[in-house]
Amino acid sequence: MNANEQKLCAVSEMDASCRVPLLALFGGAALWLVAGLALSVLASLTFHKPDLFADCACLTYGRLQPAANDLILYGFCIPAALGVVLWVFVRLSQAPLCLPLLPVVGANLWHLGVIGGTIAILAGESTGFTWLEYPRIASVLLLAAFVLVALSIFGTFGWRHHRELHVSHWFLLAAMLWFPWIYAAANFFLVICPVRGAAQAVIDWWYTNNLLFVWLALVGVGIAFYFLPKFAGRMLYNHYLALFAFWTLIIFGTWCGIPQGAPVPAWLPALSTVAAALVIVPIVAIAKITLKTVRGSHAQCKGGPFCYLKFGTAAFVLSSALYIVQACPHFSRTVEFTWFGPAQTQLQLLGFFAVVVLGAAYELLPRVMGFELPYPKVVRFQHWCFIAGLALLVGSLAAAGVVQGMKLADPKIGFEQASAATLVAFRVSTTGLLFLLAGSLLFAANILVMTARWKFGLLKTCLAAATAPLEIKEVRS
Amino acid sequence: MNHDISNPKPHATAHPMVPIWVISLTVTLIFLAGVYFDHHSGWFDARVYGPYANAEQVQMYQPLAGAEAERLHGKQVYDAVCGTCHGADGMGMAGKAPPLAGSEWVLTKGFKRLTEIPLAGLNGPVTVKGQSWNASMAAMGAGLNDKDLAAVLTYIRSSWGNKAEPVEADDVKAIRAELAGHAMINGETELKTIPE
Amino acid sequence: MKSSLPIFLAVFVALGASFGGFVFGSISQLGTAKQTLVLNSTETYPVQRTGNATLGLQVYRANGCAACHTEQVRQEGAACELVLMGAGKKPDAVAEVLKEIAPAGGEFSANDLPKTLLRGVTKETADVAADKISTAGGKAEIHISAVGSDISRGWGIRRSVAADYLWDYPVQLGNLRAGPDLANVGVRLADAGIQLRHLYAPRSTVEKSAMPPFHFLFETRKIGATPSPDALPLTGTFAPPAGYEVVPTEDAKNLVAYLLSLRADVPLYEAPFTTAGPAATPTNAPVAAAEPK
């Protein structure tokens, strides 16, 4: 074999080593995305027809909405991201995946935890803390699963041939350390050994910010900084600026999160406001790096993974801008406690993170599986489904939030009147969710068919090996 | 997509530095952040909540002076010292103490005689609101300081439907000085000799 | 950069800082807090909730009420009022001072007391004016009240502070107002009957309410020998079929006990006030209780 063929062999061997872990992670994740969006649709129907689930305790809005949110975050976002990160590390290290059994076990534990947690929430056993509703048992499973996957990632990192660190190494390795710390700490101080009084709320806000803002940014930007240069066919713009963005993101971003009107001493919201202002720096830096890397490249995207990543990174900049604006005291007075907050969260989760991970998944899956996507045209269609769905969902909720906030600020306007203004927005946002649901079904279809085709291929190989005629060997006399 | 494994190119351009505008933006924001924190945080004091900027402002907004606080103070003293016998509702208790609500001895224009009762003590027969009482009251006010006694007298003169002028701490001081060493007031006969 | 050690250090420093600051800082300040005193009183605050109310908090948590309701009142400022209580022995001197402080107040008359001289001023201004009046021999009172859109809306008389949540686990602050704030709902809607009917059929108490009905917290059963005293007085489309009554379950009763225990209306050192501000605009007041047939 000549050198080129050797290289290709090595690449396909690396990719093949990820196959089972990635399918385990993506398969479950795709199903959870569909389930989460379906539950979100059901939850939003409550605003059109409140009587819908009056008799059913497990479908009441207060249980549906947290279950849906957690399914999207813990069910889809984190495992799918871990899958992409595994593959990115394999490619960056140019070595096969280390200890591939660990992520497989981890994936199964994770999905088990998500099932248990979702059932618990719908049964009324949620912990009562936002974004941390899964009860103790499910949390332990999730933490253990994450640690197993992280071990494999660290192992793969340790096996790397070229010792120079890529920018994505910084972002993604930090993320692997970040999540276990915040998850374990939050569960310890809120569920296992609860603290007293308003300290619970502070720790919940600390956890939510560090997960939904910092962790998602670290992983999403890390993935984007790996893929974007490859798609654009150029180098990542300014290594030092990227590292500067990393440092400022983790140093300042971790202090955001306490809302302005919170019933806690003034220094807590003041620190968060200050941190939100300072976090402008890494966001601007990331925006500049992305623009300079992508603009002027001659690569076409045609609704493919490159488009996903461009859209996702743009959504990141927008959702971070909304997050920063929400922390500004003057604006926060109007939009705090309105639908503006959920709009920003949905933009961050679905608009930025889910899109980036889906784009990366579509790019890496054909390489890992060794064959093309079963429905390649669907990728472009799904891209437009997501853009339309997000525009409708986020746009309507954000507008509703601002209008609701302005009306609530005027005490002469009754509460019902202020809420009535949001009803129109809900019709639009439910439509947006339906678009997103359709897009997620397309992804699930791709994954499931790929898994089925691979398993069928395995089966065929086994059968062929079992039924092949025996070789007749000459016996030298 | 490139899969160049053998000769790893540098994956990112390396301009010599982080651009200067990013650094200056960071420094400016840090400065503004410091100013904001100084004005709005109360410097980690657990008792400072927005909208108050610092501990001094919270302290300033405490409703210390004012008739309401004094009245509350008077009520506290009354409940602690007088209420057991005269009743929390000022209606008195049979065999123990006459009522203060609507009492002609309380609702006087002046307050000299009223102040002398707790300062010196009172025993012997007294008629209050048409009823005859023959209890004995120790000098319950002798142990109170001027401020407390003034507050409780003001309280009984403005509660339970009573409406009479308040009593000042300075007046109590003067009356106490005048009264020094006086024995218990003996019944209504002696009480009537004291000017109101 | 070849080693990954700086990454570990970066995470340790950055996350360790906010972990120490927010988590341990808040635990040391708020997590070790004890009961505090009501302002100018010997009463302790907060009083622990009754057993039923504590169980009700768990029903609140299990049904995710915090997904639509907040339990925190915000405050934007504090305003003072200066009220002249007495003219003392020198009404002319007081009148002179009044001309200086409140020139628009018109002629001062000793029969016109108590008279509000200044409204919506800062404490410094009020203190200076009160000082001038007392030097002139008069008596003035300063009334401090909390100001904000939540407060004008009648959702509270002061902002919520950490002491309000001392006994709660889990603290259900909420972060979305799809429904009104509940921090003082025990003061605002002190009637258990209205609360129960609102839970069973929100539109029977508040027209056009978007709140889902919680039928599963109630039991619709055949009326026995006599109607149950707990049965809800429902009319019209909300009433159960003839011969049936709607009775609250233990969960519903506990939840209502919890809601009735929600109040944050005493002045504290952190959130002082002496009086309620100008009358709050009543909003979303429930429809007057329909007479039971």
PDB file of C-alpha atoms in Angstrom, chain C residues 1-122:
ATOM      1  CA  MET C   1       1.536  25.328  24.236  1.00  0.00           C
ATOM      2  CA  LYS C   2       2.130  21.641  24.663  1.00  0.00           C
ATOM      3  CA  SER C   3       0.977  20.817  28.121  1.00  0.00           C
ATOM      4  CA  SER C   4      -2.589  20.675  29.289  1.00  0.00           C
ATOM      5  CA  LEU C   5      -1.717  21.862  32.795  1.00  0.00           C
ATOM      6  CA  PRO C   6      -2.647  25.502  32.098  1.00  0.00           C
ATOM      7  CA  ILE C   7      -6.142  24.354  31.160  1.00  0.00           C
ATOM      8  CA  PHE C   8      -6.572  22.610  34.510  1.00  0.00           C
ATOM      9  CA  LEU C   9      -5.266  25.653  36.309  1.00  0.00           C
ATOM     10  CA  ALA C  10      -7.522  27.951  34.317  1.00  0.00           C
ATOM     11  CA  VAL C  11     -10.596  25.941  35.244  1.00  0.00           C
ATOM     12  CA  PHE C  12      -9.530  25.674  38.851  1.00  0.00           C
ATOM     13  CA  VAL C  13      -8.934  29.397  39.186  1.00  0.00           C
ATOM     14  CA  ALA C  14     -11.999  30.586  37.277  1.00  0.00           C
ATOM     15  CA  LEU C  15     -14.571  28.152  38.555  1.00  0.00           C
ATOM     16  CA  GLY C  16     -13.008  28.027  41.990  1.00  0.00           C
ATOM     17  CA  ALA C  17     -13.396  31.781  42.291  1.00  0.00           C
ATOM     18  CA  SER C  18     -17.108  31.824  41.534  1.00  0.00           C
ATOM     19  CA  PHE C  19     -17.646  28.642  43.540  1.00  0.00           C
ATOM     20  CA  GLY C  20     -16.061  30.298  46.538  1.00  0.00           C
ATOM     21  CA  GLY C  21     -17.763  33.628  45.949  1.00  0.00           C
ATOM     22  CA  PHE C  22     -21.282  32.614  45.099  1.00  0.00           C
ATOM     23  CA  VAL C  23     -21.644  29.227  46.705  1.00  0.00           C
ATOM     24  CA  PHE C  24     -19.631  29.608  49.896  1.00  0.00           C
ATOM     25  CA  GLY C  25     -20.231  33.330  50.145  1.00  0.00           C
ATOM     26  CA  SER C  26     -23.976  32.881  49.990  1.00  0.00           C
ATOM     27  CA  ILE C  27     -23.851  29.929  52.376  1.00  0.00           C
ATOM     28  CA  SER C  28     -21.926  31.946  54.923  1.00  0.00           C
ATOM     29  CA  GLN C  29     -24.239  34.943  54.656  1.00  0.00           C
ATOM     30  CA  LEU C  30     -27.607  33.386  53.920  1.00  0.00           C
ATOM     31  CA  GLY C  31     -27.188  29.713  54.703  1.00  0.00           C
ATOM     32  CA  THR C  32     -26.337  30.365  58.323  1.00  0.00           C
ATOM     33  CA  ALA C  33     -28.956  33.061  58.823  1.00  0.00           C
ATOM     34  CA  LYS C  34     -31.264  32.867  61.799  1.00  0.00           C
ATOM     35  CA  GLN C  35     -34.568  34.490  62.534  1.00  0.00           C
ATOM     36  CA  THR C  36     -34.436  38.248  62.541  1.00  0.00           C
ATOM     37  CA  LEU C  37     -36.478  40.833  64.409  1.00  0.00           C
ATOM     38  CA  VAL C  38     -39.355  42.773  62.966  1.00  0.00           C
ATOM     39  CA  LEU C  39     -38.398  46.429  62.852  1.00  0.00           C
ATOM     40  CA  ASN C  40     -39.053  48.279  66.142  1.00  0.00           C
ATOM     41  CA  SER C  41     -40.476  45.198  67.756  1.00  0.00           C
ATOM     42  CA  THR C  42     -39.510  42.141  69.716  1.00  0.00           C
ATOM     43  CA  GLU C  43     -41.321  39.773  67.342  1.00  0.00           C
ATOM     44  CA  THR C  44     -39.120  37.321  65.509  1.00  0.00           C
ATOM     45  CA  TYR C  45     -39.440  36.817  61.788  1.00  0.00           C
ATOM     46  CA  PRO C  46     -40.186  34.661  59.944  1.00  0.00           C
ATOM     47  CA  VAL C  47     -42.572  32.443  61.849  1.00  0.00           C
ATOM     48  CA  GLN C  48     -42.272  28.829  60.800  1.00  0.00           C
ATOM     49  CA  ARG C  49     -45.102  27.601  58.629  1.00  0.00           C
ATOM     50  CA  THR C  50     -47.683  25.193  60.031  1.00  0.00           C
ATOM     51  CA  GLY C  51     -47.396  21.507  59.232  1.00  0.00           C
ATOM     52  CA  ASN C  52     -50.129  21.707  56.598  1.00  0.00           C
ATOM     53  CA  ALA C  53     -48.463  24.643  54.936  1.00  0.00           C
ATOM     54  CA  THR C  54     -45.129  22.809  54.835  1.00  0.00           C
ATOM     55  CA  LEU C  55     -46.844  19.861  53.157  1.00  0.00           C
ATOM     56  CA  GLY C  56     -48.494  22.358  50.838  1.00  0.00           C
ATOM     57  CA  LEU C  57     -45.073  23.612  49.764  1.00  0.00           C
ATOM     58  CA  GLN C  58     -44.289  20.095  48.582  1.00  0.00           C
ATOM     59  CA  VAL C  59     -47.529  20.020  46.578  1.00  0.00           C
ATOM     60  CA  TYR C  60     -46.496  23.392  45.096  1.00  0.00           C
ATOM     61  CA  ARG C  61     -43.118  21.928  44.147  1.00  0.00           C
ATOM     62  CA  ALA C  62     -44.510  18.666  42.757  1.00  0.00           C
ATOM     63  CA  ASN C  63     -46.919  20.440  40.427  1.00  0.00           C
ATOM     64  CA  GLY C  64     -44.387  22.959  39.256  1.00  0.00           C
ATOM     65  CA  CYS C  65     -46.350  26.037  40.259  1.00  0.00           C
ATOM     66  CA  ALA C  66     -43.068  27.947  40.123  1.00  0.00           C
ATOM     67  CA  ALA C  67     -43.136  27.492  36.332  1.00  0.00           C
ATOM     68  CA  CYS C  68     -45.753  30.236  36.099  1.00  0.00           C
ATOM     69  CA  HIS C  69     -45.710  32.089  39.413  1.00  0.00           C
ATOM     70  CA  THR C  70     -42.963  33.988  41.181  1.00  0.00           C
ATOM     71  CA  GLU C  71     -42.780  34.521  44.936  1.00  0.00           C
ATOM     72  CA  GLN C  72     -40.614  37.602  45.030  1.00  0.00           C
ATOM     73  CA  VAL C  73     -41.526  41.255  45.109  1.00  0.00           C
ATOM     74  CA  ARG C  74     -39.137  43.807  43.685  1.00  0.00           C
ATOM     75  CA  GLN C  75     -38.664  47.377  44.814  1.00  0.00           C
ATOM     76  CA  GLU C  76     -37.263  50.259  42.847  1.00  0.00           C
ATOM     77  CA  GLY C  77     -36.874  52.887  45.515  1.00  0.00           C
ATOM     78  CA  ALA C  78     -38.013  54.254  48.857  1.00  0.00           C
ATOM     79  CA  ALA C  79     -40.036  57.456  49.192  1.00  0.00           C
ATOM     80  CA  CYS C  80     -40.609  59.555  52.280  1.00  0.00           C
ATOM     81  CA  GLU C  81     -43.533  61.715  53.331  1.00  0.00           C
ATOM     82  CA  LEU C  82     -43.227  64.487  55.882  1.00  0.00           C
ATOM     83  CA  VAL C  83     -46.332  64.924  58.031  1.00  0.00           C
ATOM     84  CA  LEU C  84     -46.786  67.766  60.474  1.00  0.00           C
ATOM     85  CA  MET C  85     -48.303  66.358  63.650  1.00  0.00           C
ATOM     86  CA  GLY C  86     -48.284  69.250  66.063  1.00  0.00           C
ATOM     87  CA  ALA C  87     -47.515  72.948  66.059  1.00  0.00           C
ATOM     88  CA  GLY C  88     -46.201  72.981  69.627  1.00  0.00           C
ATOM     89  CA  LYS C  89     -46.161  76.236  71.587  1.00  0.00           C
ATOM     90  CA  LYS C  90     -44.946  78.513  68.787  1.00  0.00           C
ATOM     91  CA  PRO C  91     -47.226  78.152  65.757  1.00  0.00           C
ATOM     92  CA  ASP C  92     -45.858  81.315  64.144  1.00  0.00           C
ATOM     93  CA  ALA C  93     -42.316  79.981  64.081  1.00  0.00           C
ATOM     94  CA  VAL C  94     -43.638  76.757  62.607  1.00  0.00           C
ATOM     95  CA  ALA C  95     -45.563  78.672  59.957  1.00  0.00           C
ATOM     96  CA  GLU C  96     -42.336  80.474  58.979  1.00  0.00           C
ATOM     97  CA  VAL C  97     -40.525  77.164  58.585  1.00  0.00           C
ATOM     98  CA  LEU C  98     -43.399  75.777  56.520  1.00  0.00           C
ATOM     99  CA  LYS C  99     -43.173  78.643  54.088  1.00  0.00           C
ATOM    100  CA  GLU C 100     -39.589  77.607  53.500  1.00  0.00           C
ATOM    101  CA  ILE C 101     -40.106  73.856  53.266  1.00  0.00           C
ATOM    102  CA  ALA C 102     -43.433  73.590  51.488  1.00  0.00           C
ATOM    103  CA  PRO C 103     -44.259  76.953  49.951  1.00  0.00           C
ATOM    104  CA  ALA C 104     -47.019  75.436  47.845  1.00  0.00           C
ATOM    105  CA  GLY C 105     -48.800  74.116  50.930  1.00  0.00           C
ATOM    106  CA  GLY C 106     -50.908  77.188  51.452  1.00  0.00           C
ATOM    107  CA  GLU C 107     -51.614  78.947  54.747  1.00  0.00           C
ATOM    108  CA  PHE C 108     -50.803  76.973  57.855  1.00  0.00           C
ATOM    109  CA  SER C 109     -53.618  76.510  60.321  1.00  0.00           C
ATOM    110  CA  ALA C 110     -53.326  74.808  63.696  1.00  0.00           C
ATOM    111  CA  ASN C 111     -56.659  73.048  63.196  1.00  0.00           C
ATOM    112  CA  ASP C 112     -55.514  71.463  59.983  1.00  0.00           C
ATOM    113  CA  LEU C 113     -53.382  68.728  61.546  1.00  0.00           C
ATOM    114  CA  PRO C 114     -51.992  66.211  60.722  1.00  0.00           C
ATOM    115  CA  LYS C 115     -50.926  67.774  57.429  1.00  0.00           C
ATOM    116  CA  THR C 116     -48.760  66.147  54.782  1.00  0.00           C
ATOM    117  CA  LEU C 117     -46.097  68.652  53.822  1.00  0.00           C
ATOM    118  CA  LEU C 118     -43.801  66.777  51.465  1.00  0.00           C
ATOM    119  CA  ARG C 119     -44.429  63.712  49.337  1.00  0.00           C
ATOM    120  CA  GLY C 120     -42.056  61.396  47.515  1.00  0.00           C
ATOM    121  CA  VAL C 121     -38.848  62.968  48.788  1.00  0.00           C
ATOM    122  CA  THR C 122     -35.601  61.357  49.855  1.00  0.00           C
TER     123      THR C 122
END
